[in-house]
Coordinates of C-alpha atoms and ligand atoms in Angstrom, one line a residue:
X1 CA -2.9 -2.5 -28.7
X2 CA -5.2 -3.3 -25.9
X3 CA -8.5 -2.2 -24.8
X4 CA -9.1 -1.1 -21.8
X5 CA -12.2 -2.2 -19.9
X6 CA -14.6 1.2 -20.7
X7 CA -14.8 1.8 -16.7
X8 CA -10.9 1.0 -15.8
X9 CA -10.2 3.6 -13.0
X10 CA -7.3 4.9 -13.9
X11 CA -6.2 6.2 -10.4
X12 CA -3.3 7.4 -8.0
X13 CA -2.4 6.7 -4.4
X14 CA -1.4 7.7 -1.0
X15 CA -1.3 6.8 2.5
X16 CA -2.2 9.1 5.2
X17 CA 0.6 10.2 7.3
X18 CA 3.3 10.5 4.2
X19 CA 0.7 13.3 3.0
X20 CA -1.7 14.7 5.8
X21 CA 0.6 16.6 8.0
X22 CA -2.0 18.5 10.4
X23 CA -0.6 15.5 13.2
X24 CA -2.3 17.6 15.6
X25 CA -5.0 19.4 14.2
X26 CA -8.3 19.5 15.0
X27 CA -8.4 16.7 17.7
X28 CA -5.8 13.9 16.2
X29 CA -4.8 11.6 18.2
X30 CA -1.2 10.7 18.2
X31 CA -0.4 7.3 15.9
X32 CA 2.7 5.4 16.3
X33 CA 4.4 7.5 13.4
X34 CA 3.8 10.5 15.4
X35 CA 5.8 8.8 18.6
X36 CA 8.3 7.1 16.6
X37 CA 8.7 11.2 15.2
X38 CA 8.8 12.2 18.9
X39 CA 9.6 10.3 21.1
X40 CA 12.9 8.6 19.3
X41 CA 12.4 5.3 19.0
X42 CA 12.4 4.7 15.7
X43 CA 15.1 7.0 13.8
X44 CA 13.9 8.8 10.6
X45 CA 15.9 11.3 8.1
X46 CA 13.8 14.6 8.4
X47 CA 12.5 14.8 11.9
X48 CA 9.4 16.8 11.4
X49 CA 8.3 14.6 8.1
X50 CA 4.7 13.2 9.5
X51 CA 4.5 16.5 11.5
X52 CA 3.7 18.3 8.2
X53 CA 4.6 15.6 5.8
X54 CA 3.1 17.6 2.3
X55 CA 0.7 19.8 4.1
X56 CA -2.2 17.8 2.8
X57 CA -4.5 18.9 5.2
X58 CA -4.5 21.6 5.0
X59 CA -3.9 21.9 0.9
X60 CA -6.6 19.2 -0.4
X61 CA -8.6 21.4 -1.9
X62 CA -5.3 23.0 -4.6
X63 CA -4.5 19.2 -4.6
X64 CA -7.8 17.8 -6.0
X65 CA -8.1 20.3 -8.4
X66 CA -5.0 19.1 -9.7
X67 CA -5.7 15.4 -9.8
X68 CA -9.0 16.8 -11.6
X69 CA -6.8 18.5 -14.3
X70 CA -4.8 15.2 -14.3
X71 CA -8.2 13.1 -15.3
X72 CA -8.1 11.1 -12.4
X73 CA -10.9 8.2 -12.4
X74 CA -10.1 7.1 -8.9
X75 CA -7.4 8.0 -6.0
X76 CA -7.1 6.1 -3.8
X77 CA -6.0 7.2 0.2
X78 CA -6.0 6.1 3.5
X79 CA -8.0 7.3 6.9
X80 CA -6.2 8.2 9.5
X81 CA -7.5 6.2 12.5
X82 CA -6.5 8.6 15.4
X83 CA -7.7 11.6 13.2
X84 CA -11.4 9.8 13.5
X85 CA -10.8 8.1 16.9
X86 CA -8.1 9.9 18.5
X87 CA -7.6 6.9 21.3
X88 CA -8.4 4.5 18.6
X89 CA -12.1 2.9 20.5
X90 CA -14.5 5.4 21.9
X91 CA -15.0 9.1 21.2
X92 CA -15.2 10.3 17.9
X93 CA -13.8 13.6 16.6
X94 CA -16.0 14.9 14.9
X95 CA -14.0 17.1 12.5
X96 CA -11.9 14.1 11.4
X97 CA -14.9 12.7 10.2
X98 CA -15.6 15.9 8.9
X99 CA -12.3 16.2 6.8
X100 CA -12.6 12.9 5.2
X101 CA -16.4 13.7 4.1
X102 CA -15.7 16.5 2.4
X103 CA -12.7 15.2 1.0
X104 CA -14.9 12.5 -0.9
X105 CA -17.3 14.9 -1.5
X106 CA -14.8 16.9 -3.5
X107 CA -13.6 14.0 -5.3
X108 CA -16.9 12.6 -6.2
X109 CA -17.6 16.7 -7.2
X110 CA -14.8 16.4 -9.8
X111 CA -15.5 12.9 -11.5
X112 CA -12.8 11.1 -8.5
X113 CA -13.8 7.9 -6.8
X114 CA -12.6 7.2 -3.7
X115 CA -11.1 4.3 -3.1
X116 CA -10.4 4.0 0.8
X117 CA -7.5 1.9 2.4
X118 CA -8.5 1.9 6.1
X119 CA -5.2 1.2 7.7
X120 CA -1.9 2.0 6.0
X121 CA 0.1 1.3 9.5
X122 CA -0.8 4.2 11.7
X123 CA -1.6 2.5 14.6
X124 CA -3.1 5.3 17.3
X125 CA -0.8 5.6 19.8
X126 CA -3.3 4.8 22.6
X127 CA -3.6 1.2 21.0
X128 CA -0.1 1.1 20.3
X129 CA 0.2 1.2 24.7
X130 CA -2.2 -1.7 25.0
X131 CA -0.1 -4.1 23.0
X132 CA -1.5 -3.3 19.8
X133 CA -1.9 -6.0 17.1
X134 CA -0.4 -8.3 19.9
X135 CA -3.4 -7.5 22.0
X136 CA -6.4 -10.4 21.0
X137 CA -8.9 -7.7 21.3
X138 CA -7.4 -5.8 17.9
X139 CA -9.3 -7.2 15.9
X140 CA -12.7 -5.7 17.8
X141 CA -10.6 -2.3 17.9
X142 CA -10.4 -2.2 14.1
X143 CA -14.0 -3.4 13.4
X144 CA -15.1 -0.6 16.0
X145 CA -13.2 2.4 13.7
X146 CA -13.9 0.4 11.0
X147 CA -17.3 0.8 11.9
X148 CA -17.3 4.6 12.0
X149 CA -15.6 5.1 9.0
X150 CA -18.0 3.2 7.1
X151 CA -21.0 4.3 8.6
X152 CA -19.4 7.8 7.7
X153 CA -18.5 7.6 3.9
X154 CA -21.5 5.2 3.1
X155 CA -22.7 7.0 -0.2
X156 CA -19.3 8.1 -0.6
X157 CA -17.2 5.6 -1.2
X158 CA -17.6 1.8 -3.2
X159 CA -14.3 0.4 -3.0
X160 CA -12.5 -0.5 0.5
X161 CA -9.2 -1.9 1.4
X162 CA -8.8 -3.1 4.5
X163 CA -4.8 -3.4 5.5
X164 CA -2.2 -2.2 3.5
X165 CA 0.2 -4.9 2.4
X166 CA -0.8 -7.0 4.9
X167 CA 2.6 -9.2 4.5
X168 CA 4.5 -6.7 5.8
X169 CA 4.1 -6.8 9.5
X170 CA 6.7 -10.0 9.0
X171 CA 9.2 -7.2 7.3
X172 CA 8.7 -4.2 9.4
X173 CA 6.8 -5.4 12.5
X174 CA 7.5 -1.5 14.2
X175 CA 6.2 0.8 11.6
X176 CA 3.0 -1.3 10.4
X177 CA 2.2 -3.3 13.9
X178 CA 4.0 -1.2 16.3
X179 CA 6.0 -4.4 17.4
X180 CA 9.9 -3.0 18.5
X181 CA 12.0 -5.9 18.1
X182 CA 14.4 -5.0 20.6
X183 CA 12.1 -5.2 23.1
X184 CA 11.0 -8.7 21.6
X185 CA 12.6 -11.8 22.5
X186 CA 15.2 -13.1 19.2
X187 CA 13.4 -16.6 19.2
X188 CA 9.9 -15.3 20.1
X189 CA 9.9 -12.2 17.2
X190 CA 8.7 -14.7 14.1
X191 CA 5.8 -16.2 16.2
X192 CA 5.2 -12.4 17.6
X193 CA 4.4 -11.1 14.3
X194 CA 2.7 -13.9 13.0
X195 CA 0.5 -13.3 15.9
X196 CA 0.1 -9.9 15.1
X197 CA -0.5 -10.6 11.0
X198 CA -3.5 -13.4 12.5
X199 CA -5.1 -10.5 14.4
X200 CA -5.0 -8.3 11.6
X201 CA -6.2 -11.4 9.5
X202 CA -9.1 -11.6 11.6
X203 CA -9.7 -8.0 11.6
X204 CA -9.9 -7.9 8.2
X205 CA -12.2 -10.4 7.5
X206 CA -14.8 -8.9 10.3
X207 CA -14.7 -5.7 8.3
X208 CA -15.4 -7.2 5.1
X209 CA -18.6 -8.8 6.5
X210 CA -19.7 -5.4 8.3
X211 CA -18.6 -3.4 5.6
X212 CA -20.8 -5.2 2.9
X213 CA -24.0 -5.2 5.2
X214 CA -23.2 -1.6 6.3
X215 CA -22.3 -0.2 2.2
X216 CA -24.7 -3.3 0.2
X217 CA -23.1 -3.5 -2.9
X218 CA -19.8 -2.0 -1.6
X219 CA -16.3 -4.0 -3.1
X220 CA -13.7 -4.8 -0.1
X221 CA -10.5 -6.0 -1.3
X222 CA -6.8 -7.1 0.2
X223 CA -3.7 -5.9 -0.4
X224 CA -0.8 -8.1 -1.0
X225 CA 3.1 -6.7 -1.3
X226 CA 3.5 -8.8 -4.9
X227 CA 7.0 -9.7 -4.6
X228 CA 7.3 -12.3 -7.2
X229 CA 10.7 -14.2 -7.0
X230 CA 12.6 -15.4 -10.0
X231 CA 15.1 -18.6 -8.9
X232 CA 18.5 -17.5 -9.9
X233 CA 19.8 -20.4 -11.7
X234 CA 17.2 -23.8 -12.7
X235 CA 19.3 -25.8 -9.6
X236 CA 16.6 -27.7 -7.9
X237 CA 17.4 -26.1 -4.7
X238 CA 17.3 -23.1 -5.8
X239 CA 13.9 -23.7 -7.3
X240 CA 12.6 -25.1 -4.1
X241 CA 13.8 -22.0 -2.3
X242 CA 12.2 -19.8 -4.9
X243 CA 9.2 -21.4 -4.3
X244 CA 9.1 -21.6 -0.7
X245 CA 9.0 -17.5 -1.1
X246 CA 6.5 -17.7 -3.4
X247 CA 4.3 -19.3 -1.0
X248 CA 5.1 -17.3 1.8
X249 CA 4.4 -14.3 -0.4
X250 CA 1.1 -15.7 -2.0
X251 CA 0.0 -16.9 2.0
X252 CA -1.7 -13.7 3.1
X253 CA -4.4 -13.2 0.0
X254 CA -4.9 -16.7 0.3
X255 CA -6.8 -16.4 3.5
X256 CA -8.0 -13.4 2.9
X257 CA -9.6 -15.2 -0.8
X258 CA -10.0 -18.7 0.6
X259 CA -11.0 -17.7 4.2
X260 CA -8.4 -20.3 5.8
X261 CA -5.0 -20.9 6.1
X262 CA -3.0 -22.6 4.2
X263 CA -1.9 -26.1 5.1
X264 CA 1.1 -25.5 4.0
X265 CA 1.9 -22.6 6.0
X266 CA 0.3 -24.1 9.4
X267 CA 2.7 -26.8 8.8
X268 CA 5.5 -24.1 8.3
X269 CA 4.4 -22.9 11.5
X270 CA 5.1 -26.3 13.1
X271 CA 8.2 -27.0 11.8
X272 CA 9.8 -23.5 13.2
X273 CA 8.1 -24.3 16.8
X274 CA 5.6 -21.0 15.5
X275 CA 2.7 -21.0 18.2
X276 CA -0.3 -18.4 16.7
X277 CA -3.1 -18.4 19.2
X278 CA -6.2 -18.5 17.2
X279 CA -10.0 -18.3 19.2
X280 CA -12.4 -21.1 18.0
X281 CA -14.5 -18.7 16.1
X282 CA -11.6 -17.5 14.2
X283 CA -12.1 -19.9 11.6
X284 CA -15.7 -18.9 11.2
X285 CA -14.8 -15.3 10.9
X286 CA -12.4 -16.1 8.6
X287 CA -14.8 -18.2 6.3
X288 CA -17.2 -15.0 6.9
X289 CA -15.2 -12.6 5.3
X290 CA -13.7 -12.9 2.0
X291 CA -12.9 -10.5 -0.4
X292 CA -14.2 -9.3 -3.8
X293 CA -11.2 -8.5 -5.2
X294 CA -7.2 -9.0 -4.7
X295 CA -5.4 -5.7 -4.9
X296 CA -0.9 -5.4 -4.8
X297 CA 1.2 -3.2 -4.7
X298 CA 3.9 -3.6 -7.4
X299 CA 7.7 -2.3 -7.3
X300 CA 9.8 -5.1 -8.5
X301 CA 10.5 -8.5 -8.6
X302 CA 13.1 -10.7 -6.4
X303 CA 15.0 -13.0 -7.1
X304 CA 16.9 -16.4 -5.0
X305 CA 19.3 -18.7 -4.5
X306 CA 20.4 -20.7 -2.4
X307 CA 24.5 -19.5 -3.1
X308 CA 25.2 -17.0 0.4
X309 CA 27.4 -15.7 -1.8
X310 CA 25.1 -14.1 -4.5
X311 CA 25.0 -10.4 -5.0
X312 CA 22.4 -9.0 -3.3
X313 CA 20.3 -5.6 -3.9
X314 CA 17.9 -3.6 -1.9
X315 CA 13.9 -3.9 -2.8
X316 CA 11.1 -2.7 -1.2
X317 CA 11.8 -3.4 2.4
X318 CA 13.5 -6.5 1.7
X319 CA 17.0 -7.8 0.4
X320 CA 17.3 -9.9 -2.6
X321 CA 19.8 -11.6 -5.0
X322 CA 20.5 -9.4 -8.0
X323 CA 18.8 -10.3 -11.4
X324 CA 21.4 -9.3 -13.3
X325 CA 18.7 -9.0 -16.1
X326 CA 17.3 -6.1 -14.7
X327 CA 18.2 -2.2 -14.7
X328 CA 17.8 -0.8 -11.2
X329 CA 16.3 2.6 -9.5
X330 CA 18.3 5.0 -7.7
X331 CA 17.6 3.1 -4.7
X332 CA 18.3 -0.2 -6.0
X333 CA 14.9 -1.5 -6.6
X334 CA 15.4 -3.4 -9.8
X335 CA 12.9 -2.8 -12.5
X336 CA 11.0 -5.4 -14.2
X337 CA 7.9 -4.6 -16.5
X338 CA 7.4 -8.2 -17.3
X339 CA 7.1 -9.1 -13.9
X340 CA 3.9 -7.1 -13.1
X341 CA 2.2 -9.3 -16.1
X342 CA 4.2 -12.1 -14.3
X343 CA 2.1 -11.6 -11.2
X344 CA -0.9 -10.7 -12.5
X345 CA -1.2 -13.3 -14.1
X346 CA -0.6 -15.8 -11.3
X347 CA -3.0 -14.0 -8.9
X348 CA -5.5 -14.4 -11.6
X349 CA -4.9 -17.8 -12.1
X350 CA -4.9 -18.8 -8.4
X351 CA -7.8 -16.7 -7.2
X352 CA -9.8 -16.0 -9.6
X353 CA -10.8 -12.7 -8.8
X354 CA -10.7 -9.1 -10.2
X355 CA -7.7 -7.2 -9.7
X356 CA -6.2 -4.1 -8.9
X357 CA -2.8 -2.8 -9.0
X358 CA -3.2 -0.2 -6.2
X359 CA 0.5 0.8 -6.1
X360 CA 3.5 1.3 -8.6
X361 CA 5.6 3.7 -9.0
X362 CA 9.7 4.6 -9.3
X363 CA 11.2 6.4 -6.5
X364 CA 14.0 9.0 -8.5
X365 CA 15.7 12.1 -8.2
X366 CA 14.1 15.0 -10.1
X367 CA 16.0 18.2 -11.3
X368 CA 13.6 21.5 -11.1
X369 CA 14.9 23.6 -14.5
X370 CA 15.4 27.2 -14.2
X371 CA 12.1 27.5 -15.9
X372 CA 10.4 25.5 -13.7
X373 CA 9.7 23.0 -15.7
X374 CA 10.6 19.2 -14.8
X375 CA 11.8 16.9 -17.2
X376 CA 11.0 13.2 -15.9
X377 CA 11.4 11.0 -18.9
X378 CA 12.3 7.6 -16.4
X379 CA 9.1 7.8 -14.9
X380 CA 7.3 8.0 -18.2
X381 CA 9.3 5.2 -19.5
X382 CA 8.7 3.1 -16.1
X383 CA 5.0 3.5 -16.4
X384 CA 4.7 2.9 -20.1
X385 CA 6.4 0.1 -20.0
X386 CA 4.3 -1.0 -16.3
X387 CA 1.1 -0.2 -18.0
X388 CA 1.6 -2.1 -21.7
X389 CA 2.6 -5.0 -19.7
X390 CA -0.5 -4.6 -17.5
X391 CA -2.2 -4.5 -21.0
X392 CA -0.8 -7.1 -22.1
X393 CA -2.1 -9.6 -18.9
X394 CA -5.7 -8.0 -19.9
X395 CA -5.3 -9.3 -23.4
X396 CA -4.3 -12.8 -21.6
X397 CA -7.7 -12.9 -19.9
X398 CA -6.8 -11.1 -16.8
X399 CA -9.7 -9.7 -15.5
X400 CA -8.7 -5.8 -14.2
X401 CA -10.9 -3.3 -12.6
X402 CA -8.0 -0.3 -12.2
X403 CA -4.6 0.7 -12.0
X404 CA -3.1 3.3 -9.5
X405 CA -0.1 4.5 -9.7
X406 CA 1.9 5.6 -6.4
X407 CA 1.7 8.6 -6.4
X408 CA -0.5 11.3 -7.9
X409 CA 2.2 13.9 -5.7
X410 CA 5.8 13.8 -3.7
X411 CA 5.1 12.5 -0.8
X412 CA 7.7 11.5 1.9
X413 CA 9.0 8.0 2.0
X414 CA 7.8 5.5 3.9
X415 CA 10.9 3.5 4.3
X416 CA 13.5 6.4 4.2
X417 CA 11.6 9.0 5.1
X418 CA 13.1 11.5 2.5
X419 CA 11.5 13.5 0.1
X420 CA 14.2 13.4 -2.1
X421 CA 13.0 9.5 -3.0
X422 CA 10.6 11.5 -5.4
X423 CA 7.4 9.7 -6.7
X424 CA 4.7 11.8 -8.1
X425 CA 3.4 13.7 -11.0
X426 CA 3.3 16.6 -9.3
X427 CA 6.4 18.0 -7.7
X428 CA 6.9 19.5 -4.2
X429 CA 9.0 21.9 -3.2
X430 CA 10.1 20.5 0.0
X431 CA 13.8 18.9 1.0
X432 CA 14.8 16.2 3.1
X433 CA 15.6 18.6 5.9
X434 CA 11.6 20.1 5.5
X435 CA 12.5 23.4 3.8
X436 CA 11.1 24.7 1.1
X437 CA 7.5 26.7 0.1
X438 CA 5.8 23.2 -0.1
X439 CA 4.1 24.8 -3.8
X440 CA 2.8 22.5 -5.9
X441 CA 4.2 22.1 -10.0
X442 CA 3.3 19.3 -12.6
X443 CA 6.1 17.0 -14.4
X444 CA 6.1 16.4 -17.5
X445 CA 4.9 13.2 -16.6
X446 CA 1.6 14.7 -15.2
X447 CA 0.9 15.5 -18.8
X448 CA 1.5 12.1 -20.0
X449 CA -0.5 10.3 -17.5
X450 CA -3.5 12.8 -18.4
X451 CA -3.2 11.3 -22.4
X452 CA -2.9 7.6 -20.8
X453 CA -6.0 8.1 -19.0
X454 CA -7.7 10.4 -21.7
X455 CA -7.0 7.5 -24.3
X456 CA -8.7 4.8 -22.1
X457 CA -4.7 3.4 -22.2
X458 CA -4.7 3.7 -26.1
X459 CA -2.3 6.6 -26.0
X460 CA 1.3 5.1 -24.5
X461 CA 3.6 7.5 -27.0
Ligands
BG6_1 C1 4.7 0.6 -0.4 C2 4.0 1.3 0.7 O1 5.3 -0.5 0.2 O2 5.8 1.2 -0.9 C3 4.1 2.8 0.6 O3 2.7 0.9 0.8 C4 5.5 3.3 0.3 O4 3.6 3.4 1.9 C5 5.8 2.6 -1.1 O5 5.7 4.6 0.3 C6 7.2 3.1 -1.6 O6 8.1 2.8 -0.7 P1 9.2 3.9 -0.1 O7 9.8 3.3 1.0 O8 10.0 4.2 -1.3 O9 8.3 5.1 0.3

């Protein structure tokens, strides 16, 4: 049985928009989830999802007081950059900064740390119109909120994220760097978003400077999507394929650990013709602003080969080969335990820093009994299993400050948009199509994660 370091924060997370609703309220600007919601350019299952999403807003208060009864060490959430600076520079609304302020304040009230991601891909809309993370100037943008935010929650809050799986402005350039690809050239979109990723690179490094002279002592971390990939078979293509992914995948904490690129990836960049513009000084800012700790998400592992005709399977915003080793979620995203001491291991290894899983979780289907009740036993079972693995890296060596499990609460999906793709330990009763009373109700597997965290981790059963 392991033991848990005594403080391991034992936490839960969100991002804003697939909780906050309120899109309006209170002088919000309008982010690019709000336009892609209005004005049609990006198509979504439930039309009025960010509009309301859970009611957070306007519910926090009922929400905390669950995550309190839950035994929550941490939660982890993101700001809502238009809700603070509603045309992303300049004025300040007040009564964003407001919200999030007495938000922590409630947290910290009830034994919670927060744990603040500053940009989970809600670019503000006014940005959004000036290019964006194409625009060189981003990366000042985001220092500037970044900026406020701190300033604001200085006292408040010790542990910072600055993007939100960074990697994935290469998967889905709209929703997390407001790049449409149709509007994008087809030979120009790879050297587009690896434009937009170095701004955001940048960005992030500036922050983590500021942020640790604004909050001394404060922890800023990145946030990696840790797709591991398995090869398929031990053909040395294959492996070389594998590992090519690997790379790519491992690329983004690099610089944010190392402060520099990797050679191997600049080279990458020559070889596909890839032209990033990077300012002299970027290489200083980089070297300026490393991180104190590496933070993933963690779904599920992939899997290549170099056969076209392998099986493939849906994962978390990408397609893979089948491992036909693994058991699979409703929505195809194969499930693999092992793989989360896999990769915690290897970011140990490589970067030698603490580490925090800030996301896993299993998407599924849950049944509401006539009772009420809410029998989830797959969740349980995904999480035990996630979390003895977890244990088992600690016992390894791996150096872990917390775990946080997405989510505490249903929340809607970011890549489907439904809330039927159910996630949390507390249910809400709300469909796909946005009816329902939006109530609140705990899962069994609220109840279990309360003994996990009560037991320090001892307590699995
Ligand atoms: C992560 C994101 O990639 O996966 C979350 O950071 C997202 O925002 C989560 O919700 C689960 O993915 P999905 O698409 O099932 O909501």
């Amino acid at each position: 049985m392991t033991t848990f370091p005594k403080d391991f924060l034992w936490s839960a997370s969100t991002a804003a928009t697939q909780i906050e609703g309120g899109w309006n309220a209170d002088g919000k600007g309008e982010s690019i989830w709000d336009t892609l919601v209005h004005d049609g350019t990006g198509k979504i299952a439930h039309g009025e999802n960010a509009d309301i999403s859970i009611d957070f807003y306007h519910r926090w208060r009922e929400d905390v007081a669950l995550m309190k009864q839950m035994g929550l060490k941490a939660y982890r959430f993101s700001i809502s950059w238009a809700r603070v600076l509603p045309e992303g520079i300049g004025k300040v609304n007040e009564a964003g900064i407001r919200f999030y302020q007495d938000f922590c304040d409630e947290l910290l009230k009830n034994g919670i740390q927060p744990l603040v991601t500053l940009y989970h891909w809600d670019l503000p809309t006014a940005l959004y119109r000036q290019g964006g993370w194409k625009n060189p100037v981003s990366p000042d943008w985001f220092a500037e909120y970044a900026e406020v935010v701190s300033k604001a929650l200085a006292g408040r809050v010790g542990y910072w994220l600055t993007f939100n799986e960074v990697d994935s402005v290469i998967r889905h350039p709209f929703t997390t760097a407001g790049i449409i690809p149709s509007r994008v050239p087809e030979d120009k979109m790879l050297e587009t978003c690896y434009q937009a990723l170095h701004h955001q690179l940048v960005a992030s490094a500036m922050v983590v400077k500021d942020c640790h002279e604004i909050i001394p002592g404060s922890k800023v971390g990145c946030m990696l999507t840790k797709l591991t990939t398995y090869a398929r078979t031990c053909a040395p293509d294959d492996e070389l394929a594998t590992q090519a992914k690997n790379l790519e995948n491992l690329f983004y904490a690099d610089v944010h650990v190392w402060g520099e690129y990797p050679r191997l990836i600049l080279k990458m960049f020559e070889r596909k013709g890839i032209h990033v513009e990077m300012l002299p000084e970027d290489a200083a800012t980089l070297k300026a602003g490393c991180v104190d700790f590496v933070s993933c998400s963690y779904y599920m592992t992939m899997t290549e080969s170099v056969d076209p005709n392998a099986e493939r399977t849906p994962g978390n915003t990408v397609l893979g080969v089948k491992n036909p080793y693994l058991p699979s979620t409703d929505w195809g995203w194969q499930i693999d335990p092992k793989g989360l001491r896999y990769s915690l291991i290897e970011l140990y290894d490589r970067y030698r820093k603490p580490l925090m899983v800030v996301e896993n979780g299993m998407g599924a289907k849950d049944v509401v009994e006539a009772d009420g009740s809410i029998h989830d036993p797959y969740r349980v079972e995904y999480f035990r299993q996630h979390i003895s693995e977890m244990g088992k890296a600690i016992d390894e060596g791996v150096e872990m400050w917390g775990y946080t499990t997405w989510a505490p609460i249903d929340l809607i999906s970011a890549s489907t948009n439904q809330m039927s793709k159910r996630y949390g330990f507390i249910y809400v009763d709300q469909d796909d199509m946005g009816n329902g009373t939006l109530a609140r109700s705990r899962k069994d597997s609220f109840y279990w994660y309360k003994k996990v965290i009560a037991s320090n981790g001892e307590d699995l059963d």
